[in-house]
Short mmCIF file of C-alpha atoms in Angstrom, two decimals:
data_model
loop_
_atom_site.label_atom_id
_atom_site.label_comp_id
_atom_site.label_asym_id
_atom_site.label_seq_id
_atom_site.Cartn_x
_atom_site.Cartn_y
_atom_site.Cartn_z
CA UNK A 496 32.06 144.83 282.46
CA UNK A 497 31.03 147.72 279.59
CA UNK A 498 33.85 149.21 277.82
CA UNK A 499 31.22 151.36 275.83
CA UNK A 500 30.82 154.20 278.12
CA UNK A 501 32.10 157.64 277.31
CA UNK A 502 32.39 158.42 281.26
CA UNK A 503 34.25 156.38 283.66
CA UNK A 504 34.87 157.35 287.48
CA UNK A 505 33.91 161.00 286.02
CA UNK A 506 36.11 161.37 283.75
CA UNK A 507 34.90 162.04 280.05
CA UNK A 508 37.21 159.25 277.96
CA UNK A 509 36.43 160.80 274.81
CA UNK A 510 38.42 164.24 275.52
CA UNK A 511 41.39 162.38 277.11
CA UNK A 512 44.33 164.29 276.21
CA UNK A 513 47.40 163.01 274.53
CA UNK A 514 51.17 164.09 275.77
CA UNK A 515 54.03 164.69 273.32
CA UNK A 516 57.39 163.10 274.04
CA UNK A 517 58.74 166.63 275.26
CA UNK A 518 55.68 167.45 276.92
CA UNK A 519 56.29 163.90 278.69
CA UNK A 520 59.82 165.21 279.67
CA UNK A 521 58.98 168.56 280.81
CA UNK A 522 56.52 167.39 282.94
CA UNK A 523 58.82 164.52 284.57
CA UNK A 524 61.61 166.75 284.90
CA UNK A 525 58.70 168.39 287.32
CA UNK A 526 57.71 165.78 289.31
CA UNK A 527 61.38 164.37 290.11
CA UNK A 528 61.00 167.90 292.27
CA UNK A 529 58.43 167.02 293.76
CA UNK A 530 55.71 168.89 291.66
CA UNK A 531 52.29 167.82 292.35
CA UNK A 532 50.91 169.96 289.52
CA UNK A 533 53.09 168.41 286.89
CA UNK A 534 52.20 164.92 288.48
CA UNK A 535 48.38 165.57 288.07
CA UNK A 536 48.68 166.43 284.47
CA UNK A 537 50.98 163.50 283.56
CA UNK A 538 48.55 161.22 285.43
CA UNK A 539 45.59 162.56 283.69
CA UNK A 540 48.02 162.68 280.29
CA UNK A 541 48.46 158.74 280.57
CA UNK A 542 44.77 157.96 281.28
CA UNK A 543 44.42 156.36 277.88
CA UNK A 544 47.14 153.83 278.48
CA UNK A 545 44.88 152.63 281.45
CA UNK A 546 42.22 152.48 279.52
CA UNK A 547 43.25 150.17 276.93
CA UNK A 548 44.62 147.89 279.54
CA UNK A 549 40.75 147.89 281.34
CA UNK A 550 40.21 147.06 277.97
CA UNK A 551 41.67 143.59 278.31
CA UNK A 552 39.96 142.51 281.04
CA UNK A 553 36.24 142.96 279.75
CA UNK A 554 33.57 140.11 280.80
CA UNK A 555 34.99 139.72 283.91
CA UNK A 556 31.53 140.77 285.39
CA UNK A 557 33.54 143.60 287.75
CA UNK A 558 32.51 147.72 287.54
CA UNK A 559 34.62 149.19 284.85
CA UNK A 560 34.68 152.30 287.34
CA UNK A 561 36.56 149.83 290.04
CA UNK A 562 38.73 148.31 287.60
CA UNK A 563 40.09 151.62 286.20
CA UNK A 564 40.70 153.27 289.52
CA UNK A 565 42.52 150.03 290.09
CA UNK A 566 44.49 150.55 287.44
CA UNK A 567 45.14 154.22 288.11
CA UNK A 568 47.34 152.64 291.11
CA UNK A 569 49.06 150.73 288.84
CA UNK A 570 49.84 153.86 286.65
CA UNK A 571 50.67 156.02 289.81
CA UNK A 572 53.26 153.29 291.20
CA UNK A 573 54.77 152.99 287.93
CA UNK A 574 55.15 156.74 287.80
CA UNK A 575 57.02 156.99 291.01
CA UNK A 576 59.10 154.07 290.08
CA UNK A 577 60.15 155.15 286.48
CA UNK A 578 63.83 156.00 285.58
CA UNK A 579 64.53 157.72 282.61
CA UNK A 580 68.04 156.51 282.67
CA UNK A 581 66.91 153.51 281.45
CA UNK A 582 66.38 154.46 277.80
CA UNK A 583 62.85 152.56 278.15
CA UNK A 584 58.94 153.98 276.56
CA UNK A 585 56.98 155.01 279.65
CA UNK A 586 54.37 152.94 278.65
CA UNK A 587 56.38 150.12 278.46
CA UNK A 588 57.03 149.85 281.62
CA UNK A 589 53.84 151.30 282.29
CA UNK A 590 51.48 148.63 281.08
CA UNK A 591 52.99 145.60 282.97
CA UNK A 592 52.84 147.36 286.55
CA UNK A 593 48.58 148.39 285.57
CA UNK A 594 48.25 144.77 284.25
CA UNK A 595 49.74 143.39 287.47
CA UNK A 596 47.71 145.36 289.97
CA UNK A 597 44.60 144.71 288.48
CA UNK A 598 45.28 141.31 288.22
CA UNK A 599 46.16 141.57 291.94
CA UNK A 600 43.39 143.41 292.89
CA UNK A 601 41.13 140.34 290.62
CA UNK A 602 42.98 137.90 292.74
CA UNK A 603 42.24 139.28 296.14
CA UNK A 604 38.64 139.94 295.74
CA UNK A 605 37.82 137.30 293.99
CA UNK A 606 35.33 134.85 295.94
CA UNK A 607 37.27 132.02 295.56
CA UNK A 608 40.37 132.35 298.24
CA UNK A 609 43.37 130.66 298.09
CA UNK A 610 45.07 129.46 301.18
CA UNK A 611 48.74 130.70 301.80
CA UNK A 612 49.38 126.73 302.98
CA UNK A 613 48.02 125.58 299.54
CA UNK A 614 49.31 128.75 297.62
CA UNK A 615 53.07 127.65 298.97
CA UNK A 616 52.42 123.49 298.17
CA UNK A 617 52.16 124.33 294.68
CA UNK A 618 55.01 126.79 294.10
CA UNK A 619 57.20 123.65 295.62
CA UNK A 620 55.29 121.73 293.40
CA UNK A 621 55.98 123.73 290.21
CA UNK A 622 59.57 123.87 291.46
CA UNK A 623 60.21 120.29 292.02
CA UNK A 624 58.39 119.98 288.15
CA UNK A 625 61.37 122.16 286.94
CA UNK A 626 64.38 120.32 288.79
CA UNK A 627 62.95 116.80 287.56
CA UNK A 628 62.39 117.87 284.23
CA UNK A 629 66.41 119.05 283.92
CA UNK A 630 67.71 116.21 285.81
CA UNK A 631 65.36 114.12 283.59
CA UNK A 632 64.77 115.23 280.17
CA UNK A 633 60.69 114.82 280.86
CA UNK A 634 57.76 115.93 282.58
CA UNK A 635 57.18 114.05 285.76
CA UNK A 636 54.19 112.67 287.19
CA UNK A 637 52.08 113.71 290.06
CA UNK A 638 53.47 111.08 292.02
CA UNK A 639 56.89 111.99 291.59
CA UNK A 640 56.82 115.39 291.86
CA UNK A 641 54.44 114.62 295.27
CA UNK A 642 57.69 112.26 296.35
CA UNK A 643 60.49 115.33 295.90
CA UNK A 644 58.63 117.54 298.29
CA UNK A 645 57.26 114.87 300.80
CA UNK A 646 53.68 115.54 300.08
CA UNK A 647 50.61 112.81 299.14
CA UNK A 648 49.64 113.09 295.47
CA UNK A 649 46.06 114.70 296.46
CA UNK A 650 47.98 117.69 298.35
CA UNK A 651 49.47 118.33 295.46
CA UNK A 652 46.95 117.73 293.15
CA UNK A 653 44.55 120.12 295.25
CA UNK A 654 47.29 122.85 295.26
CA UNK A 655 47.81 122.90 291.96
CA UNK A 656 44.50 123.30 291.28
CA UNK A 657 43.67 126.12 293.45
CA UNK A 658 45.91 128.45 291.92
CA UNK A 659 45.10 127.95 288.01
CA UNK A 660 42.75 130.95 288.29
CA UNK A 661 43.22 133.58 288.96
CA UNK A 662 47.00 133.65 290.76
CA UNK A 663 49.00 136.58 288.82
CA UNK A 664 51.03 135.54 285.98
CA UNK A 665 54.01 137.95 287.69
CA UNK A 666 53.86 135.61 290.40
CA UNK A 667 57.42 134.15 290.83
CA UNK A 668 56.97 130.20 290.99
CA UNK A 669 61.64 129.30 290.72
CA UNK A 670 64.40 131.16 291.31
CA UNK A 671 67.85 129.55 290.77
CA UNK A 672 69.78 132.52 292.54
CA UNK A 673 69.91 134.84 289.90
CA UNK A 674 66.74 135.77 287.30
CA UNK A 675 63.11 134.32 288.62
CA UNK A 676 60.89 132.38 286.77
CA UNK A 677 57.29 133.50 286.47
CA UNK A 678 53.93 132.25 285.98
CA UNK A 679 53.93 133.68 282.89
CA UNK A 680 56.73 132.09 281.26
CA UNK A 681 55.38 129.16 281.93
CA UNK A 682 52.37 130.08 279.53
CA UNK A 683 52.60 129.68 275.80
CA UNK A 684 52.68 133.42 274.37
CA UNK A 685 50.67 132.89 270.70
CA UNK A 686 48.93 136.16 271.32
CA UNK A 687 51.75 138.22 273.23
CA UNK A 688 49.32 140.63 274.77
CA UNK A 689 50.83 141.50 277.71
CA UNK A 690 54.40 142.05 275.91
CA UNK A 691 52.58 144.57 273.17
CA UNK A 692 54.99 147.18 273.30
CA UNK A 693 56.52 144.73 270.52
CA UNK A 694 53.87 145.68 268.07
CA UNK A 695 55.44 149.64 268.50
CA UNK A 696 59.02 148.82 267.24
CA UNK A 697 60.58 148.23 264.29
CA UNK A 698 61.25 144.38 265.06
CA UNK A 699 62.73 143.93 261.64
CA UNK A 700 65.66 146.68 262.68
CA UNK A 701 65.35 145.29 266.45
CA UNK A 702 66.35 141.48 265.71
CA UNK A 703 68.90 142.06 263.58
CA UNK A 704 71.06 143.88 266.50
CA UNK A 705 70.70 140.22 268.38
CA UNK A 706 72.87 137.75 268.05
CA UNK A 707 72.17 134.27 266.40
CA UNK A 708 70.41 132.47 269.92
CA UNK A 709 68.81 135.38 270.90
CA UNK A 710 67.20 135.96 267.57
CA UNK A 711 66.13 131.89 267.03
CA UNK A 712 64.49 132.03 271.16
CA UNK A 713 62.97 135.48 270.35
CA UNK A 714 61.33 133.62 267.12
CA UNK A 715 60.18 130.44 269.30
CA UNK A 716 59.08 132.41 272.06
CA UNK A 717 56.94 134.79 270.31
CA UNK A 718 56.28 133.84 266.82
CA UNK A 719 55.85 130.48 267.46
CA UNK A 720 54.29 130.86 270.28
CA UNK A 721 55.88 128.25 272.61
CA UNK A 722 56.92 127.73 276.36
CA UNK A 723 60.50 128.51 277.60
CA UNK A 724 60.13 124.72 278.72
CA UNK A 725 59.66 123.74 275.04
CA UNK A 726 62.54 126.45 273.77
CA UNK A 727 64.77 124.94 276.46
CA UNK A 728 64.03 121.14 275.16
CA UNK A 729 64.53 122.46 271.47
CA UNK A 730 67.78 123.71 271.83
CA UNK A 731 69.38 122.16 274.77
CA UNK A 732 69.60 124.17 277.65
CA UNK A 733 67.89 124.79 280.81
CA UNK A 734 65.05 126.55 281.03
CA UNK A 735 66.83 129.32 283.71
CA UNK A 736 68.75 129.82 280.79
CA UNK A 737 66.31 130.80 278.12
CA UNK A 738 65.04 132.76 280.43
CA UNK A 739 67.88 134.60 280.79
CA UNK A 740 69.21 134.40 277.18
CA UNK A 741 65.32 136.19 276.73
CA UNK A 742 65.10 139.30 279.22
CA UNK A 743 68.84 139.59 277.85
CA UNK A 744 67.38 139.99 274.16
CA UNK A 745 64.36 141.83 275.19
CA UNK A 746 66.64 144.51 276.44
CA UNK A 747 68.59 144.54 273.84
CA UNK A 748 65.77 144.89 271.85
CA UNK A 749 64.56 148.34 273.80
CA UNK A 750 67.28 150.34 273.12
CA UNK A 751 66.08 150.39 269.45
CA UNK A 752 62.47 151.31 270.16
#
């Protein structure tokens, strides 16, 4: 997939124009009314942000054209879904809803289709993983995770398999009754690209408003790079609860964007 073109789906990238903050505001105000004038121009205001996130997925061998109408969903949904009141960057919460549906929409037409049957053996799988590893203190085998959920080792094996590429990494694979566990926390975060609104604060100022656990699993998680499996290990807890302990300090962490 080219990035290099200057035109994509008709629309000339290189005169893309850039909204203010109060411009941003203005225009919102509008569409809360129901303003389909306003919505246009905000939409065609935020084009860039889709366009760096097409930018990620490059060499996947799809039309850049599809994948940035694809992503103009994901920019419309987050649009209609966006509350000011939450004192959170429109592109913040912006770039994980255009990352998602293009990821969705990769998943879906890919060639290689996962049954629902095999999709749902290996979300049991990954949850009976988590359960033994807290009751246990380790990583189980194949065969014991294949004994918690009554399976043969090959079903799961086969399961597991078929969803390493390309299930979404906002896929929820646990949920203890409160916060879900995703695909992506399960996946060591060296780079951080799909959390890059970090790169746009001051982290220095950020962190210090955190308190002392928040501030050492914000370091493990993504300066170190590691799992919440291997945070949870380090320091003791489960790994629902770094989780938690996490999307606590993450949000703490927005209010001083």
């Amino acid at each position: 997939m080219a990035i290099t073109k200057v035109e994509i789906c008709g629309v000339n990238t290189s005169k893309l124009p850039t909204l203010t903050q109060a411009e941003k505001e203005e225009l919102f105000a509008k569409i809360k009314k129901g303003d389909q004038d306003a919505l246009s121009k905000y939409i065609y205001g935020n084009l860039r942000l889709v366009l760096s996130v097409v930018q990620r997925f490059n060499n996947r061998g799809e039309s850049v054209d599809d994948i940035f109408q694809v992503g103009c969903i994901g920019l419309i949904k987050a649009i209609r879904n966006f509350d000011t009141e939450r004192g959170v960057k429109f592109s913040t919460y912006a770039v994980p809803m255009i990352i998602g549906e293009i990821r969705r929409y990769l998943r879906d037409y890919n060639p290689i289709r996962v049954s629902r049957s095999a999709r749902d053996t290996a979300y049991k799988a990954l949850q009976a993983k988590e359960k033994l590893t807290n009751e246990n203190n380790k990583e189980p085998t194949i065969e014991e995770i294949a004994k918690e959920i009554a399976m043969t080792k090959e079903e799961v094996v086969f399961a597991l398999e078929a969803i390493q590429d390309p299930i979404s990494l906002f896929e929820p694979i646990y949920h203890d009754g409160t916060d879900a566990l995703y695909v992506m926390d399960q996946v060591s975060d060296d780079k951080n690209t799909d959390a890059n609104w970090l790169e746009n604060i001051s982290l220095k100022e950020a962190l210090k408003k955190l308190n002392d656990r928040e501030r050492y699993i914000i370091n493990l998680r993504f300066f170190k790079g590691k799992t919440q499996m291997e945070v949870s290990e380090e320091i003791g807890i489960s790994q629902a609860q770094v989780s938690r302990l996490e999307k606590s300090a993450l949000k703490n962490m927005r209010k001083y964007m």
